[in-house]
Tab-separated table of C-alpha atoms and ligand atoms in Angstrom:
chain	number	residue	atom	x	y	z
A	1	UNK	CA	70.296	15.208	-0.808
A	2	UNK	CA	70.082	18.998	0.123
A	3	UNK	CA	73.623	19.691	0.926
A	4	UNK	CA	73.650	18.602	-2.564
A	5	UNK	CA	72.217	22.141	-3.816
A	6	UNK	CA	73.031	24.038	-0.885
A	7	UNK	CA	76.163	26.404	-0.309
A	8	UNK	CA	78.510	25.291	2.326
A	9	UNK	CA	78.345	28.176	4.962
A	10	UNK	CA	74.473	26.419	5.144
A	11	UNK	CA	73.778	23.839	7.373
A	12	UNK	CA	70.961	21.312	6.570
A	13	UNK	CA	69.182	18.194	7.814
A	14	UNK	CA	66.597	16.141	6.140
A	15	UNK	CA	64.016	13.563	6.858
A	16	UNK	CA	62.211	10.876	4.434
A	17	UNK	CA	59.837	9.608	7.258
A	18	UNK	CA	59.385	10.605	10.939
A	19	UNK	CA	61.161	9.337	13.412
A	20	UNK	CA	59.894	8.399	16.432
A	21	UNK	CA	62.635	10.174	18.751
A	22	UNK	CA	61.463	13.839	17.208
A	23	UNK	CA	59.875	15.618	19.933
A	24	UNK	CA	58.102	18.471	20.329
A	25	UNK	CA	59.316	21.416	22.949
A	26	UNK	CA	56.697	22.823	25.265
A	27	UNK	CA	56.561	26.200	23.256
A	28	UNK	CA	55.736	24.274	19.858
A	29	UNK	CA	52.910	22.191	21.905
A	30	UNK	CA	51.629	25.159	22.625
A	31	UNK	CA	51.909	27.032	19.452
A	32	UNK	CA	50.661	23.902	17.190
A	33	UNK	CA	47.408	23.389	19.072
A	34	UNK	CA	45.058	20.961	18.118
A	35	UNK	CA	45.983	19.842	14.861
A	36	UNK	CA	45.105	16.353	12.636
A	37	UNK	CA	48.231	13.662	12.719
A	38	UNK	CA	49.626	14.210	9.519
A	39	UNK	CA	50.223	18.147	10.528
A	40	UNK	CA	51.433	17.389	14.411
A	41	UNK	CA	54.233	14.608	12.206
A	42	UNK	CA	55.423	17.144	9.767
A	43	UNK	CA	55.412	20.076	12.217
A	44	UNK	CA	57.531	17.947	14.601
A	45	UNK	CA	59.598	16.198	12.519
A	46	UNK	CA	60.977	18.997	10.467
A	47	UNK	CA	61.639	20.962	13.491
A	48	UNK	CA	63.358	17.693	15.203
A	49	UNK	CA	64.952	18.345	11.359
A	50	UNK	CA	65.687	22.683	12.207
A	51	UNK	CA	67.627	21.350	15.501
A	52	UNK	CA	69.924	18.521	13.732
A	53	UNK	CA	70.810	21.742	11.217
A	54	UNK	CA	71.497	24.312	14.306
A	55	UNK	CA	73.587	21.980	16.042
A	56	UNK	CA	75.655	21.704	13.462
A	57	UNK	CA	76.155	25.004	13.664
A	58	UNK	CA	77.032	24.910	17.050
A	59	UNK	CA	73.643	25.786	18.257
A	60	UNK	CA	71.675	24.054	21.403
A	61	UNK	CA	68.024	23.109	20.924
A	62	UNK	CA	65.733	26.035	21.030
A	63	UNK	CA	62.088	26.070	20.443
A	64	UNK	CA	60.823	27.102	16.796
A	65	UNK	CA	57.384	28.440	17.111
A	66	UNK	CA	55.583	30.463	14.006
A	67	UNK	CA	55.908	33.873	13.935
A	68	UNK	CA	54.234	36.278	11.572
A	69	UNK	CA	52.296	34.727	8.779
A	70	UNK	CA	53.952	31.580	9.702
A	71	UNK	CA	57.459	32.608	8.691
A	72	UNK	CA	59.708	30.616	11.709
A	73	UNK	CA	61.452	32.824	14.292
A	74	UNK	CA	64.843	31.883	14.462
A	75	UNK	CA	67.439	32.445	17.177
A	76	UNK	CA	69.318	35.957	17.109
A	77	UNK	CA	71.879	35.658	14.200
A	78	UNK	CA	70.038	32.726	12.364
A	79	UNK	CA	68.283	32.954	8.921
A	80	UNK	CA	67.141	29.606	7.951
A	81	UNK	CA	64.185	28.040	6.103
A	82	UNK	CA	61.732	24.732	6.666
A	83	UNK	CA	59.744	22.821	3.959
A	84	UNK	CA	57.443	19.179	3.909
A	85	UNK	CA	55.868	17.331	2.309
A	86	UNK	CA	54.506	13.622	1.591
A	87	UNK	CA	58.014	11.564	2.338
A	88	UNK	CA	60.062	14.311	2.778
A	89	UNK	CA	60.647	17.271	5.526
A	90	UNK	CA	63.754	19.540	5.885
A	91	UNK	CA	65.407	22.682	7.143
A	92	UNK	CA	68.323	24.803	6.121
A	93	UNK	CA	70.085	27.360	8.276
A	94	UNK	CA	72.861	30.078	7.924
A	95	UNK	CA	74.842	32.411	10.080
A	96	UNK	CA	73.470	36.079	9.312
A	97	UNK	CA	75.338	38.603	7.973
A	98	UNK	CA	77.542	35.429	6.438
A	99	UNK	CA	74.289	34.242	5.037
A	100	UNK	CA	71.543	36.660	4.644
A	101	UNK	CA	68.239	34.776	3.681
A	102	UNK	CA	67.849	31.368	2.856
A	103	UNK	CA	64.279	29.478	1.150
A	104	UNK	CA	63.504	26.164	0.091
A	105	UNK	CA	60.957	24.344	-0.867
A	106	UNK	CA	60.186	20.430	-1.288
A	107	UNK	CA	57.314	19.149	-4.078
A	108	UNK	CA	56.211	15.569	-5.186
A	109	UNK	CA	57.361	15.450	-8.201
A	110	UNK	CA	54.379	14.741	-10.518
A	111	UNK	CA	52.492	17.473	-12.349
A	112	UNK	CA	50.753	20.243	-10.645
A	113	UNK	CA	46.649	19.607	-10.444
A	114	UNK	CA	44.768	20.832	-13.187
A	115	UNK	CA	44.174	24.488	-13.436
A	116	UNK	CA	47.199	25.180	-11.130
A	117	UNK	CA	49.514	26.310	-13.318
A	118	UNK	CA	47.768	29.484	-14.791
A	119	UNK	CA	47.429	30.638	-11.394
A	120	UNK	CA	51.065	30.815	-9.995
A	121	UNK	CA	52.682	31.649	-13.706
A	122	UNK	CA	53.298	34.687	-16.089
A	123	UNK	CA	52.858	33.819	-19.803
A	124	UNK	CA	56.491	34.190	-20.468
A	125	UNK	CA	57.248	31.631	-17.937
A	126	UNK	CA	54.628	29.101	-19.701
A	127	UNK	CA	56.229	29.900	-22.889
A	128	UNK	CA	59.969	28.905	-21.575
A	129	UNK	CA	58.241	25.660	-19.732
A	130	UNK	CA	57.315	24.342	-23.157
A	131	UNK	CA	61.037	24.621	-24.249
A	132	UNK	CA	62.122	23.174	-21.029
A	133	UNK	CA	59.963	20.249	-21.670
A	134	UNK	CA	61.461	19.658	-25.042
A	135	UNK	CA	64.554	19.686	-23.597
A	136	UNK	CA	64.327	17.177	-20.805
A	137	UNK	CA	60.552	15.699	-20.721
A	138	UNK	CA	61.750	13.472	-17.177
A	139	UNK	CA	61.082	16.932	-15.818
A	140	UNK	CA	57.649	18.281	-14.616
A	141	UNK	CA	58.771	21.722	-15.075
A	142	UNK	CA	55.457	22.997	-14.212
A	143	UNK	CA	55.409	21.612	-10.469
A	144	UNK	CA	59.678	23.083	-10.151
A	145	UNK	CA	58.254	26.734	-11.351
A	146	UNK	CA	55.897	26.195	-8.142
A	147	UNK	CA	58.523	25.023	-5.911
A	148	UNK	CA	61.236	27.590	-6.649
A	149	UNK	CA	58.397	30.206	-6.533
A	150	UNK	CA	57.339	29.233	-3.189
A	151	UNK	CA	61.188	28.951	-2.059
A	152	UNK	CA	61.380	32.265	-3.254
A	153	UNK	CA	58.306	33.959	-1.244
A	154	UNK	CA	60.458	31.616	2.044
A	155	UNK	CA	63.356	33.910	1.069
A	156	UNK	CA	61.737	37.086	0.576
A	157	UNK	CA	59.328	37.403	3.275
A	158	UNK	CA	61.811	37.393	6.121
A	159	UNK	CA	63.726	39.764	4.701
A	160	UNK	CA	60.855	42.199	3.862
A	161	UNK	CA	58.007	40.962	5.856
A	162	UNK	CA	56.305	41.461	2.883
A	163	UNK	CA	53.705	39.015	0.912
A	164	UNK	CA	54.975	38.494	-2.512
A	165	UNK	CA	52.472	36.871	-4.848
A	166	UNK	CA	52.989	34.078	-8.025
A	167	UNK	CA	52.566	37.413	-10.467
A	168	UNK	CA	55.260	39.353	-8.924
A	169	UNK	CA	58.607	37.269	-9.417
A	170	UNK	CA	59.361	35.591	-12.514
A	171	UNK	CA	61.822	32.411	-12.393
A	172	UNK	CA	63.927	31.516	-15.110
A	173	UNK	CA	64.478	27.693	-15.110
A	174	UNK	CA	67.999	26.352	-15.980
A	175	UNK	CA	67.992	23.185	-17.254
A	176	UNK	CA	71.989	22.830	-15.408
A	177	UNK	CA	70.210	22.893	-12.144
A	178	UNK	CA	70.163	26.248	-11.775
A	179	UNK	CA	67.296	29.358	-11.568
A	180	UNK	CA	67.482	32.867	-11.178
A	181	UNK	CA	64.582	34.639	-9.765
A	182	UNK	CA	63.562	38.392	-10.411
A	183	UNK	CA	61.026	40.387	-8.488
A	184	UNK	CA	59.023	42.712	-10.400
A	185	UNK	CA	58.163	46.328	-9.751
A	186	UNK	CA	56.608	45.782	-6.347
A	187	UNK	CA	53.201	48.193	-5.913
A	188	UNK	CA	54.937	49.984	-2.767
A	189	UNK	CA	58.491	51.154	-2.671
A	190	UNK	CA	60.697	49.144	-0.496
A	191	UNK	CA	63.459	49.866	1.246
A	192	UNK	CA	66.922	49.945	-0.209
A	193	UNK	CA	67.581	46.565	1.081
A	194	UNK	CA	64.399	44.833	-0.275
A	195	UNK	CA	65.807	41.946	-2.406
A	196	UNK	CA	65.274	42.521	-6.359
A	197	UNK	CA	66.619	38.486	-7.372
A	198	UNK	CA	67.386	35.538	-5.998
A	199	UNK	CA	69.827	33.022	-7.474
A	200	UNK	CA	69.053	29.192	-6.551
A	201	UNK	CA	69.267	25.252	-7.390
A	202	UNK	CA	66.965	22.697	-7.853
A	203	UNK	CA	67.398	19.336	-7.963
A	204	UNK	CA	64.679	15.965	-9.450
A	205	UNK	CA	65.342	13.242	-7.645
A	206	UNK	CA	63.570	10.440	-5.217
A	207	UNK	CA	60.015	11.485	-6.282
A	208	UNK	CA	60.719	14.986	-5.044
A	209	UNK	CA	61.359	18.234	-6.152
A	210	UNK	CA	63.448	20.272	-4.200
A	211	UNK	CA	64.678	24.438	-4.570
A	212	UNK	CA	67.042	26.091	-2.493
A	213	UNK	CA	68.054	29.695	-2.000
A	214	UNK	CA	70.668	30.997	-0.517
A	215	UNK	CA	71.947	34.383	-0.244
A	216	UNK	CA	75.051	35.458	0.151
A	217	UNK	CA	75.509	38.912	0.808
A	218	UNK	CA	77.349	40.049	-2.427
A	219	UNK	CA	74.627	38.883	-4.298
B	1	COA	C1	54.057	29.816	2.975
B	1	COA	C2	54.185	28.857	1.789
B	1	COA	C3	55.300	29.344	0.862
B	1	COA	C4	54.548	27.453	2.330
B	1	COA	O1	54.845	26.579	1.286
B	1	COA	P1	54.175	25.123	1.197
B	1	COA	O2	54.727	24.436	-0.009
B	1	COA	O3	52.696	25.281	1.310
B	1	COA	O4	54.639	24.349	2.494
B	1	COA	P2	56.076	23.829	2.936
B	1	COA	O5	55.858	22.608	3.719
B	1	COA	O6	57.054	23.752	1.830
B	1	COA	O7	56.572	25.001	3.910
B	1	COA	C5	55.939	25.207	5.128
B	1	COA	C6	56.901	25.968	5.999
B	1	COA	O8	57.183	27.228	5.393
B	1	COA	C7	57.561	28.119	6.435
B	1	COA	N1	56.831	29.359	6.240
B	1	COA	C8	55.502	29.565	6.393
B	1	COA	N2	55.234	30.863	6.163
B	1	COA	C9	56.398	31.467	5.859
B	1	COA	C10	56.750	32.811	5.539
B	1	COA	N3	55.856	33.809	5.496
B	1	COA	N4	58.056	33.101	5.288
B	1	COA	C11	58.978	32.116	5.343
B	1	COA	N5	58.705	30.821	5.648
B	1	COA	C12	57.418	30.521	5.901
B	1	COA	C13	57.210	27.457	7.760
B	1	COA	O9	58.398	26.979	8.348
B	1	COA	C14	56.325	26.294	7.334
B	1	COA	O10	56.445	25.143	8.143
B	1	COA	P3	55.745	25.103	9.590
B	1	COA	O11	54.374	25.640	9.421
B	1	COA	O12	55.796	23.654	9.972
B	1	COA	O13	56.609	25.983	10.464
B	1	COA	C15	52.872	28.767	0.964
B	1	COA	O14	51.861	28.117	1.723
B	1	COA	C16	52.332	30.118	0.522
B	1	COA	O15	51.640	30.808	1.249
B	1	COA	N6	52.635	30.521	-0.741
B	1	COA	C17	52.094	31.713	-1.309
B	1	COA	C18	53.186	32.790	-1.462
B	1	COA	C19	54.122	32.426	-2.561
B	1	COA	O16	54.614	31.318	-2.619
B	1	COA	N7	54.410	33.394	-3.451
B	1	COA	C20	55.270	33.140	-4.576
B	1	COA	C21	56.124	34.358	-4.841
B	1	COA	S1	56.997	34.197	-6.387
């Protein structure tokens, strides 16, 4: 369902279990440590997921190890992004300069926990979730601001190597499937290149939530 919201110049693969032919390369072994089963399943299965999406871009198998502040280090010429969660895992990967950052993020879709939302939201965004609601109450609007927010720090932090936090990007929601994402005044001056919006889709459907990014470079 990812291609669904995805441009074509990205490759893609998704998982809604784990199967038992994802492996783990040595490197990832190595790098994952001693973890509890449900991380060693989604760490292997969404990079078993990374592999499907880099082979169809002609790519052989390659290790995927975390880099800095977990951000995944892909092969020379890649930009890509990984996401999981309960049911769901998948990863997303473009040719650089053709595709020059990509995020996404998966979410249950059932409201965020109590308290959540004033944490990761301006009050204009609140204000707009209350319309959205209105508009299409199937929607728990306030668990997609978290999930394009979080596909938005997936875009922006290998770009910038930057931490971006829930106060400094605001997301419109479209209620067409679409979301536009601007990053406020950042507290130190980035460089020229440092991304100042993001344009993505979002999609409801399975019992997920899921946001994409995608960058192309015009934008
Ligand atoms: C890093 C973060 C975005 C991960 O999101 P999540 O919903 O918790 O988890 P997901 O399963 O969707 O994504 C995890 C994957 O994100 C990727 N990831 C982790 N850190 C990353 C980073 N700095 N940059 C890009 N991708 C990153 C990894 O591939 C990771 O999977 P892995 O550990 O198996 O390799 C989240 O934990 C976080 O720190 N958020 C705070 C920052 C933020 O979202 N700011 C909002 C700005 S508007």
């Amino acid at each position: 369902m990812i291609e669904d919201i995805l441009p074509t110049a990205v490759a893609a693969a998704e998982a809604f279990g784990d199967p038992p032919e994802a492996e783990l390369l040595p490197e990832e072994q190595a790098a994952l440590g001693e973890v509890g089963e449900p991380r060693r399943r989604e760490f292997t299965t969404v990079r078993h997921c990374a592999r499907r999406a880099l082979g169809a871009l002609g790519l052989p198998p390659v290790p995927l190890v975390p880099g800095h502040r977990g951000a995944p280090q892909w092969p020379d010429g890649i930009v890509g992004s990984m996401t999981h969660c309960a049911g769901y895992r998948a990863a997303a990967v473009g040719r650089s300069p053709g595709v020059r950052t990509v995020g996404i993020d998966a979410e249950p879709h059932a409201p965020l926990p109590e308290g959540v939302l004033g944490a990761v939201s301006l009050p204009e965004e609140r204000s707009s979730l209350a319309l959205l609601a209105h508009e299409d109450p199937a929607v728990h609007w306030d668990r997609l601001l978290f999930c394009t927010k979080e596909a938005v720090y997936k875009a922006w932090y290998p770009v910038t190597h930057r931490w971006l936090g829930f106060h400094e990007a605001t997301v419109d929601l479209r209620p067409d499937g679409s979301f536009h994402a601007r990053v406020l005044a950042p507290e130190q001056p980035g460089p020229p290149c440092t991304p100042t919006f993001f344009e993505g889709r979002w999609l409801a459907r399975n019992g997920l939530l899921l946001a994409c990014i995608a960058t192309l470079p015009h934008v």
